[in-house]
XYZ file of C-alpha atoms in Angstrom:
543
model
C 8.674 81.564 -64.239
C 9.995 84.543 -63.061
C 11.716 82.889 -59.990
C 14.043 80.948 -61.733
C 17.294 79.354 -60.540
C 20.241 81.212 -61.335
C 21.962 79.444 -64.364
C 25.613 79.289 -62.584
C 23.939 76.583 -59.967
C 22.019 74.586 -62.449
C 23.695 71.272 -63.149
C 23.977 70.952 -67.098
C 21.545 67.998 -68.768
C 24.234 68.054 -71.389
C 27.736 68.937 -71.972
C 29.713 69.765 -75.205
C 32.838 71.358 -76.252
C 31.727 71.975 -79.791
C 30.215 75.526 -80.359
C 26.663 76.399 -80.708
C 26.558 76.774 -84.534
C 27.021 73.227 -84.986
C 25.216 71.698 -81.918
C 22.534 70.004 -84.042
C 25.271 67.970 -85.917
C 26.110 66.137 -82.535
C 24.013 62.793 -82.848
C 24.121 62.596 -79.020
C 22.618 65.690 -78.108
C 20.084 65.418 -80.730
C 19.257 61.893 -79.193
C 19.086 63.121 -75.580
C 17.159 66.455 -76.585
C 14.383 64.488 -78.555
C 14.011 61.434 -76.089
C 14.657 62.529 -72.702
C 13.713 66.418 -72.785
C 11.347 67.704 -75.732
C 8.245 65.565 -75.017
C 7.802 66.630 -71.507
C 8.116 70.423 -72.907
C 6.006 70.064 -75.800
C 3.181 68.343 -73.963
C 2.660 71.557 -71.937
C 2.565 74.016 -74.908
C -0.716 75.700 -75.806
C 0.067 75.416 -79.500
C 0.609 71.679 -79.267
C -2.367 69.863 -80.862
C -2.053 66.192 -79.856
C -2.934 66.290 -76.490
C -5.559 64.009 -76.953
C -3.258 61.304 -78.616
C -0.367 59.136 -76.950
C 2.860 60.652 -77.833
C 5.304 57.648 -78.911
C 8.716 59.149 -79.883
C 9.704 62.665 -81.922
C 12.139 62.751 -84.731
C 14.068 65.771 -86.090
C 12.732 65.866 -89.532
C 14.676 69.056 -90.730
C 16.467 71.617 -88.988
C 17.904 75.277 -90.393
C 19.720 78.489 -89.516
C 17.842 81.465 -89.055
C 20.512 84.006 -88.831
C 22.059 87.453 -89.505
C 25.596 89.561 -88.599
C 26.927 86.443 -86.571
C 23.749 85.892 -84.611
C 22.626 82.017 -85.024
C 19.379 80.537 -83.989
C 17.807 76.975 -85.045
C 14.630 76.437 -86.474
C 13.563 72.519 -86.021
C 10.799 70.756 -88.048
C 9.780 68.139 -85.239
C 7.877 64.936 -86.416
C 5.400 63.942 -83.571
C 4.623 60.060 -83.942
C 1.583 58.812 -82.000
C 0.751 55.113 -80.692
C -2.298 55.790 -82.661
C 0.056 55.421 -85.938
C -0.381 58.907 -87.339
C 2.032 61.861 -86.971
C 2.197 65.740 -86.971
C 4.984 68.264 -87.929
C 5.702 71.177 -85.369
C 8.014 73.973 -86.075
C 10.049 75.276 -82.876
C 12.727 77.957 -83.251
C 15.577 77.525 -80.453
C 18.447 79.712 -79.030
C 21.294 79.325 -76.212
C 21.231 81.754 -73.645
C 23.348 82.314 -70.730
C 22.166 85.493 -69.109
C 19.552 84.759 -66.578
C 17.315 87.862 -67.669
C 17.040 86.050 -71.129
C 15.760 82.593 -69.610
C 12.778 83.794 -67.864
C 10.328 81.591 -70.163
C 10.320 78.451 -72.029
C 13.267 76.844 -70.815
C 13.833 73.607 -72.399
C 17.120 72.207 -71.586
C 20.070 73.065 -69.090
C 23.182 72.816 -71.139
C 26.999 73.592 -71.174
C 28.541 74.723 -74.350
C 32.121 75.363 -74.179
C 32.253 75.626 -70.237
C 29.500 78.188 -70.622
C 26.240 77.284 -68.600
C 22.999 78.152 -70.136
C 19.722 76.976 -71.355
C 18.272 76.072 -74.729
C 15.010 77.895 -74.970
C 11.851 78.940 -77.446
C 13.871 81.368 -79.608
C 10.803 83.492 -79.820
C 10.974 84.634 -75.984
C 13.985 86.603 -77.255
C 13.926 90.057 -78.517
C 17.236 89.463 -80.521
C 15.748 86.763 -82.226
C 12.471 88.428 -83.086
C 14.409 91.581 -84.250
C 16.735 89.273 -86.753
C 13.545 87.511 -88.256
C 11.975 91.185 -88.731
C 15.131 92.389 -90.538
C 15.223 89.393 -92.405
C 12.075 89.987 -94.007
C 12.568 93.838 -94.263
C 15.535 93.401 -96.426
C 14.595 90.318 -98.135
C 15.415 90.329 -101.936
C 12.932 89.796 -104.629
C 14.010 86.387 -105.555
C 15.463 84.225 -102.750
C 16.706 80.740 -103.628
C 18.304 79.588 -100.359
C 16.822 77.050 -98.032
C 15.195 79.645 -95.939
C 13.499 81.968 -98.076
C 12.365 85.465 -96.899
C 9.858 87.481 -99.014
C 8.471 91.035 -98.653
C 5.654 93.021 -100.144
C 5.932 96.072 -101.549
C 3.843 97.521 -98.998
C 6.696 96.622 -96.646
C 9.410 99.328 -97.553
C 11.804 101.495 -95.788
C 10.656 99.794 -92.228
C 13.163 99.591 -89.381
C 12.763 97.458 -86.164
C 11.528 99.727 -82.917
C 9.870 97.083 -80.848
C 7.894 93.532 -80.555
C 5.759 91.714 -78.193
C 3.488 88.677 -78.009
C -0.053 89.304 -79.332
C -1.599 87.418 -76.568
C -2.774 83.862 -75.758
C -3.357 81.689 -79.079
C -4.205 78.338 -79.114
C -2.307 76.927 -82.584
C -0.093 79.768 -83.545
C 2.340 82.339 -82.130
C 1.635 85.896 -83.164
C 4.185 88.765 -82.503
C 3.479 92.431 -82.827
C 6.097 94.809 -84.133
C 6.203 98.345 -83.967
C 2.749 98.151 -82.989
C 1.821 98.215 -86.597
C 2.638 94.845 -87.960
C 1.794 91.191 -86.988
C 3.959 88.216 -87.575
C 2.342 84.675 -87.183
C 4.668 81.984 -86.446
C 2.664 78.506 -87.661
C 3.333 75.783 -85.067
C 1.647 72.886 -86.656
C 3.179 73.001 -90.082
C 2.298 71.050 -93.153
C 4.479 69.949 -96.291
C 3.032 72.561 -98.562
C 2.557 76.209 -98.408
C -0.016 77.281 -95.947
C -3.273 78.426 -97.154
C -3.410 81.598 -94.877
C -0.194 82.556 -96.461
C -1.694 81.791 -100.101
C -4.985 83.417 -99.487
C -3.785 86.365 -97.725
C -1.239 87.161 -100.285
C -3.477 86.582 -103.146
C -6.312 88.618 -101.769
C -4.069 91.637 -100.509
C -1.611 91.937 -103.432
C -3.410 90.572 -106.518
C -6.900 91.608 -105.931
C -6.427 94.452 -103.299
C -9.341 93.352 -101.331
C -9.387 96.012 -98.509
C -11.237 94.255 -95.774
C -8.309 91.818 -94.859
C -4.986 92.760 -93.184
C -2.478 93.328 -95.955
C 0.050 90.673 -96.524
C 3.564 92.380 -95.948
C 6.119 89.319 -96.098
C 6.529 85.745 -95.262
C 9.070 82.924 -94.471
C 9.060 79.669 -95.996
C 11.439 76.785 -95.865
C 12.390 74.446 -98.962
C 12.560 71.014 -97.070
C 14.777 68.065 -98.129
C 12.356 67.044 -100.594
C 11.994 70.290 -101.920
C 8.548 70.960 -100.643
C 7.608 74.735 -99.799
C 6.667 74.872 -96.284
C 5.065 78.127 -94.654
C 6.885 79.169 -91.503
C 5.736 82.520 -90.766
C 3.291 85.335 -92.102
C 3.741 89.094 -91.883
C 0.669 91.293 -92.228
C -0.540 94.724 -91.200
C -2.062 95.296 -87.777
C -5.485 96.416 -87.786
C -6.542 98.236 -84.884
C -10.067 97.401 -83.871
C -12.641 96.786 -81.239
C -12.642 93.064 -80.755
C -13.756 90.223 -82.909
C -17.186 89.751 -84.117
C -18.118 87.185 -81.735
C -17.920 89.375 -78.833
C -19.343 92.091 -80.901
C -22.514 89.842 -81.654
C -22.674 88.840 -77.952
C -23.079 92.328 -76.860
C -25.549 93.281 -79.622
C -27.563 90.296 -78.933
C -27.541 90.732 -75.031
C -29.375 94.171 -75.935
C -31.775 92.357 -78.073
C -32.874 90.106 -75.639
C -32.719 92.645 -72.555
C -35.246 94.314 -74.860
C -37.881 91.935 -74.364
C -38.701 93.208 -70.945
C -37.536 96.853 -71.716
C -39.960 96.732 -74.455
C -42.436 94.465 -73.129
C -42.251 92.386 -76.075
C -44.748 89.201 -76.534
C -42.474 86.544 -77.656
C -45.566 84.784 -79.102
C -46.842 87.669 -81.116
C -43.466 87.984 -82.925
C -44.122 87.537 -86.803
C -41.930 84.671 -88.187
C -40.563 84.232 -91.781
C -39.090 81.112 -93.671
C -35.835 79.637 -93.482
C -33.242 80.734 -96.220
C -35.976 83.387 -97.563
C -33.839 86.236 -99.169
C -34.879 89.262 -97.285
C -34.100 93.108 -97.459
C -34.524 95.499 -94.827
C -37.604 96.701 -96.004
C -38.885 92.656 -95.718
C -38.435 92.948 -91.927
C -41.463 93.614 -90.117
C -41.600 96.869 -87.819
C -42.309 94.476 -85.000
C -38.887 92.750 -85.408
C -37.026 95.975 -86.085
C -38.520 97.635 -82.913
C -37.314 94.428 -80.895
C -33.515 94.275 -82.157
C -33.137 97.350 -83.101
C -32.200 98.771 -87.098
C -28.454 98.895 -86.065
C -28.175 94.917 -85.908
C -29.512 94.523 -89.398
C -27.338 97.218 -90.768
C -24.254 95.445 -89.715
C -25.378 92.165 -90.973
C -25.740 93.822 -94.265
C -22.261 95.279 -94.100
C -20.879 91.703 -93.244
C -22.894 90.174 -96.159
C -21.038 92.654 -98.384
C -17.931 92.138 -97.063
C -18.334 88.171 -97.399
C -19.718 88.775 -101.183
C -16.766 91.046 -102.015
C -14.260 88.424 -100.856
C -15.915 85.793 -102.739
C -15.971 87.974 -105.610
C -12.109 88.538 -105.571
C -11.660 84.882 -105.187
C -13.818 83.755 -107.950
C -12.479 86.517 -110.470
C -9.072 84.818 -111.264
C -8.552 83.240 -114.640
C -4.401 83.056 -114.712
C -3.368 81.428 -111.373
C -4.655 77.676 -111.525
C -4.636 77.384 -107.838
C -7.408 80.102 -107.748
C -9.363 79.769 -111.134
C -13.191 78.809 -110.657
C -14.431 75.206 -111.510
C -17.437 73.605 -112.098
C -18.643 70.501 -110.222
C -17.517 67.354 -111.430
C -17.329 63.577 -110.443
C -14.009 63.727 -108.734
C -15.044 66.513 -106.298
C -18.164 64.708 -105.787
C -16.212 61.290 -104.748
C -13.979 63.573 -102.520
C -16.723 65.181 -100.835
C -18.886 62.010 -100.239
C -16.064 60.017 -98.626
C -15.122 62.981 -96.340
C -18.941 63.344 -95.282
C -19.438 59.813 -94.867
C -16.560 59.463 -92.860
C -16.994 62.530 -90.567
C -20.806 61.560 -90.373
C -20.042 57.943 -88.947
C -17.583 59.685 -86.488
C -20.135 61.800 -84.951
C -22.588 58.944 -84.962
C -20.334 56.977 -82.633
C -19.667 60.232 -80.494
C -23.320 60.904 -79.989
C -24.163 57.103 -79.220
C -21.120 57.037 -76.546
C -22.305 60.237 -74.958
C -26.195 60.139 -74.738
C -25.690 59.920 -70.877
C -24.346 63.410 -70.744
C -27.592 65.222 -72.451
C -30.839 66.145 -71.073
C -34.161 68.127 -71.725
C -34.110 69.461 -75.479
C -30.626 68.151 -76.229
C -31.564 64.586 -75.276
C -34.899 64.761 -77.470
C -32.828 66.401 -80.658
C -30.131 63.707 -79.880
C -32.689 60.836 -79.966
C -34.196 62.464 -83.447
C -30.590 62.549 -84.726
C -30.158 58.650 -84.175
C -33.739 58.156 -85.426
C -32.981 59.854 -88.598
C -29.522 58.974 -89.135
C -30.185 57.031 -92.434
C -31.958 60.086 -93.634
C -29.071 62.622 -93.044
C -26.579 60.057 -94.309
C -28.670 60.047 -97.422
C -28.829 63.670 -97.854
C -24.982 63.441 -97.623
C -24.849 60.949 -100.619
C -27.498 62.731 -102.487
C -25.143 65.104 -104.252
C -25.862 65.047 -107.915
C -23.217 67.301 -109.494
C -24.774 66.911 -112.900
C -27.581 69.034 -111.821
C -25.347 72.084 -110.414
C -24.450 74.923 -112.563
C -22.365 77.054 -110.272
C -18.685 77.242 -109.599
C -16.455 76.378 -107.139
C -13.826 78.769 -105.812
C -11.176 78.855 -103.069
C -12.893 79.781 -99.801
C -12.106 80.812 -96.128
C -12.933 77.405 -95.132
C -13.370 78.020 -91.436
C -15.619 81.227 -91.554
C -17.001 82.319 -88.358
C -17.402 85.482 -86.263
C -14.318 84.860 -84.407
C -12.424 85.088 -87.606
C -13.729 88.730 -88.406
C -12.483 91.917 -86.511
C -14.614 95.145 -86.195
C -13.484 98.358 -86.659
C -15.398 101.682 -87.143
C -18.791 99.775 -88.022
C -17.081 97.698 -90.436
C -15.435 94.466 -90.746
C -12.158 92.579 -91.631
C -11.654 88.956 -92.331
C -8.563 87.129 -91.414
C -7.178 83.649 -90.608
C -7.480 81.545 -93.843
C -5.525 78.558 -92.569
C -8.826 76.504 -93.067
C -10.660 73.713 -90.868
C -8.354 72.315 -88.298
C -9.529 68.768 -88.915
C -8.778 68.820 -92.191
C -5.478 67.884 -94.225
C -3.848 70.599 -96.120
C -4.784 69.263 -99.243
C -8.350 69.215 -98.133
C -8.294 72.880 -97.238
C -7.020 73.990 -100.703
C -10.126 72.374 -102.764
C -12.166 74.600 -104.318
C -15.769 74.755 -102.503
C -18.965 76.165 -103.180
C -18.839 79.942 -101.747
C -22.092 79.103 -99.798
C -19.587 77.029 -97.519
C -18.395 80.113 -95.938
C -21.971 81.579 -95.835
C -22.950 78.499 -94.110
C -20.151 78.593 -91.337
C -20.956 82.297 -90.626
C -24.733 81.265 -90.253
C -23.708 78.478 -87.883
C -21.880 81.141 -85.976
C -24.872 83.465 -85.661
C -26.737 80.167 -84.550
C -24.195 79.881 -81.728
C -23.892 83.552 -80.860
C -27.850 83.764 -80.511
C -27.959 80.432 -78.194
C -24.733 81.286 -76.209
C -26.166 84.542 -75.228
C -29.504 83.035 -73.922
C -27.399 80.256 -72.119
C -25.086 82.762 -70.555
C -27.742 85.456 -69.347
C -31.144 83.735 -69.165
C -31.382 83.385 -65.614
C -30.092 86.798 -64.524
C -31.463 89.030 -67.260
C -34.487 87.399 -69.603
C -38.073 87.394 -67.967
C -39.123 84.174 -69.963
C -38.951 80.672 -69.994
C -35.915 79.049 -71.798
C -38.468 77.449 -73.991
C -39.511 80.799 -75.143
C -36.055 82.161 -75.289
C -35.308 79.475 -77.886
C -38.357 80.179 -79.983
C -37.507 83.941 -79.982
C -33.974 82.887 -80.880
C -35.140 81.025 -84.045
C -37.254 84.016 -85.034
C -34.244 86.122 -84.691
C -31.939 83.788 -86.460
C -34.320 83.506 -89.643
C -34.239 87.498 -89.926
C -30.571 87.704 -89.419
C -29.708 84.923 -92.114
C -32.317 85.873 -94.667
C -31.187 89.652 -94.899
C -27.526 88.522 -94.834
C -28.574 85.954 -97.767
C -30.427 88.416 -99.645
C -27.655 91.067 -99.568
C -25.037 88.533 -100.145
C -26.963 87.008 -103.171
C -27.682 90.566 -104.631
C -24.046 91.593 -104.221
C -22.560 88.430 -106.161
C -25.209 88.309 -108.767
C -24.365 92.057 -109.523
C -20.476 90.773 -109.916
C -21.516 87.601 -112.030
C -20.206 85.296 -109.455
C -21.796 81.994 -110.487
C -23.768 80.606 -107.244
C -25.984 78.860 -109.513
C -29.944 78.805 -109.695
C -31.942 79.774 -106.812
C -32.835 76.012 -105.760
C -29.454 75.007 -106.303
C -28.237 77.650 -103.747
C -30.722 76.544 -101.049
C -29.567 73.030 -101.712
C -25.960 73.872 -101.268
C -26.660 75.950 -98.301
C -28.567 73.312 -96.684
C -25.791 70.590 -97.423
C -23.214 72.964 -95.934
C -25.064 73.887 -92.988
C -25.696 70.216 -92.173
C -21.946 69.560 -92.964
C -21.069 72.143 -90.399
C -23.649 71.346 -87.811
C -22.444 67.716 -87.946
C -18.905 68.709 -87.646
C -19.560 70.857 -84.515
C -21.134 68.101 -82.635
C -18.045 66.207 -81.821
C -16.476 69.097 -80.415
C -19.302 69.747 -78.098
C -20.063 66.626 -76.773
C -16.477 65.988 -76.207
C -15.697 69.436 -74.686
C -18.993 70.809 -73.179
C -21.954 68.543 -73.582
C -24.288 71.547 -72.476
C -23.756 73.068 -75.651
C -24.774 70.204 -77.722
C -28.082 71.641 -78.141
C -27.079 74.095 -80.595
C -25.481 71.912 -83.308
C -28.373 69.407 -82.637
C -30.874 72.149 -83.110
C -29.228 73.310 -86.374
C -29.205 69.623 -87.709
C -33.067 69.501 -86.650
C -33.842 72.713 -88.443
C -32.243 71.334 -91.807
C -33.692 67.697 -91.611
C -37.082 69.047 -90.705
C -37.159 71.893 -93.258
């Protein structure tokens, strides 16, 4: 939007003779802003998550000032109501600009205030706003009892503003880079509670000094009219990195599958192993090491250790009740079964309505899924908590390779917001640590198959059926090594995962849950990839 019409020639959509500082007290402005303008603007934003539903109307649930030294901006909490009879809340900071240079992006409304023409824009586009937010966090006092509460960590001392920029394209949030050292994440979709990302990051970094996640540096929380504490922003250290583990794995897997031709590997002669068998590197046959390379497996070991260390930290708290481990009980079981049966029925309907989009192996697996629906449903119901001896802890909740950064042959875990479809309450429920392991295993499965889909015709001299067979073999060794390393680390630290059969039961339960969860997204967005979760489901129900 660099070729904007100059403000002086724009006809204001709204005029007022009141100052900017009291604009939100003007009911006529609020009515026009919410009903005539904001809907069209929000629908175009990447961070808006309601695009699949029909917007009915918008209400201003809450507003507050973000200010310093006479500079005033407004933070809006917008309640988006849908025809489907539900609502979502979003955070939008706004500013009034009269200079053409400050109005290049995200113009929301032409307006005249006290005969000054200008625009209301998303304030995050203004460097002056970004500087105010940074300085409010940097100068935060230990105890803040105001409506907008700024907090800083002991690690965020003696800092001053130098520069700021957008981190890049994001879907659900907006992240800013400060001084090329710090990252402030503004949460766009918000909930009437502290965000799990804020809680988990602060707990791991400040209380447990877990080193393989970005250090917590500060936050912005709003105390709303109902005295709920709402997380608006999270400041963390910026981890210089070589990209995320998803891209890293794709590069490594491309080398592995290229070796089929380069090393003249006979896929049919590759030794196989049992699913969910705990392995060490010494247990991996030389033929597999020769094919995949030792480096891939040593990196899998490192990631398993970092995951175990995260869970050990999360499972070692005995004072703060939000993080103390708990045993399985009837309440958790009822919650889990209700959640899973609802999700399973939803995915069942999606599969039935999208069979026409599938072909080949995906179609065969979809038929198997429908044929065995009662068996799958029984697996979700067959959760007998009285037989489980392990403990539940707070977990990442949406753990996959895209949530892991790679740096110097090490891994850093981030983004603890939890599963996007889940409510804020559900995201904070204590779960088996193996739920995160299952999420990562599903991500390994995706990375292996995505590599085959993206490169098979151009690079790999084998039929897709043979490549799928090789994929399953590789998946078994990767997950076996991960599991062996992870269980060893957690047992050494006395994190209670339960006995061996219990661990396998929980892992398979969580893998099935995750694959069923993925199925809805794939059939709605990219049906050709539905074969991946369908294959994952088939592996589990036929194991």
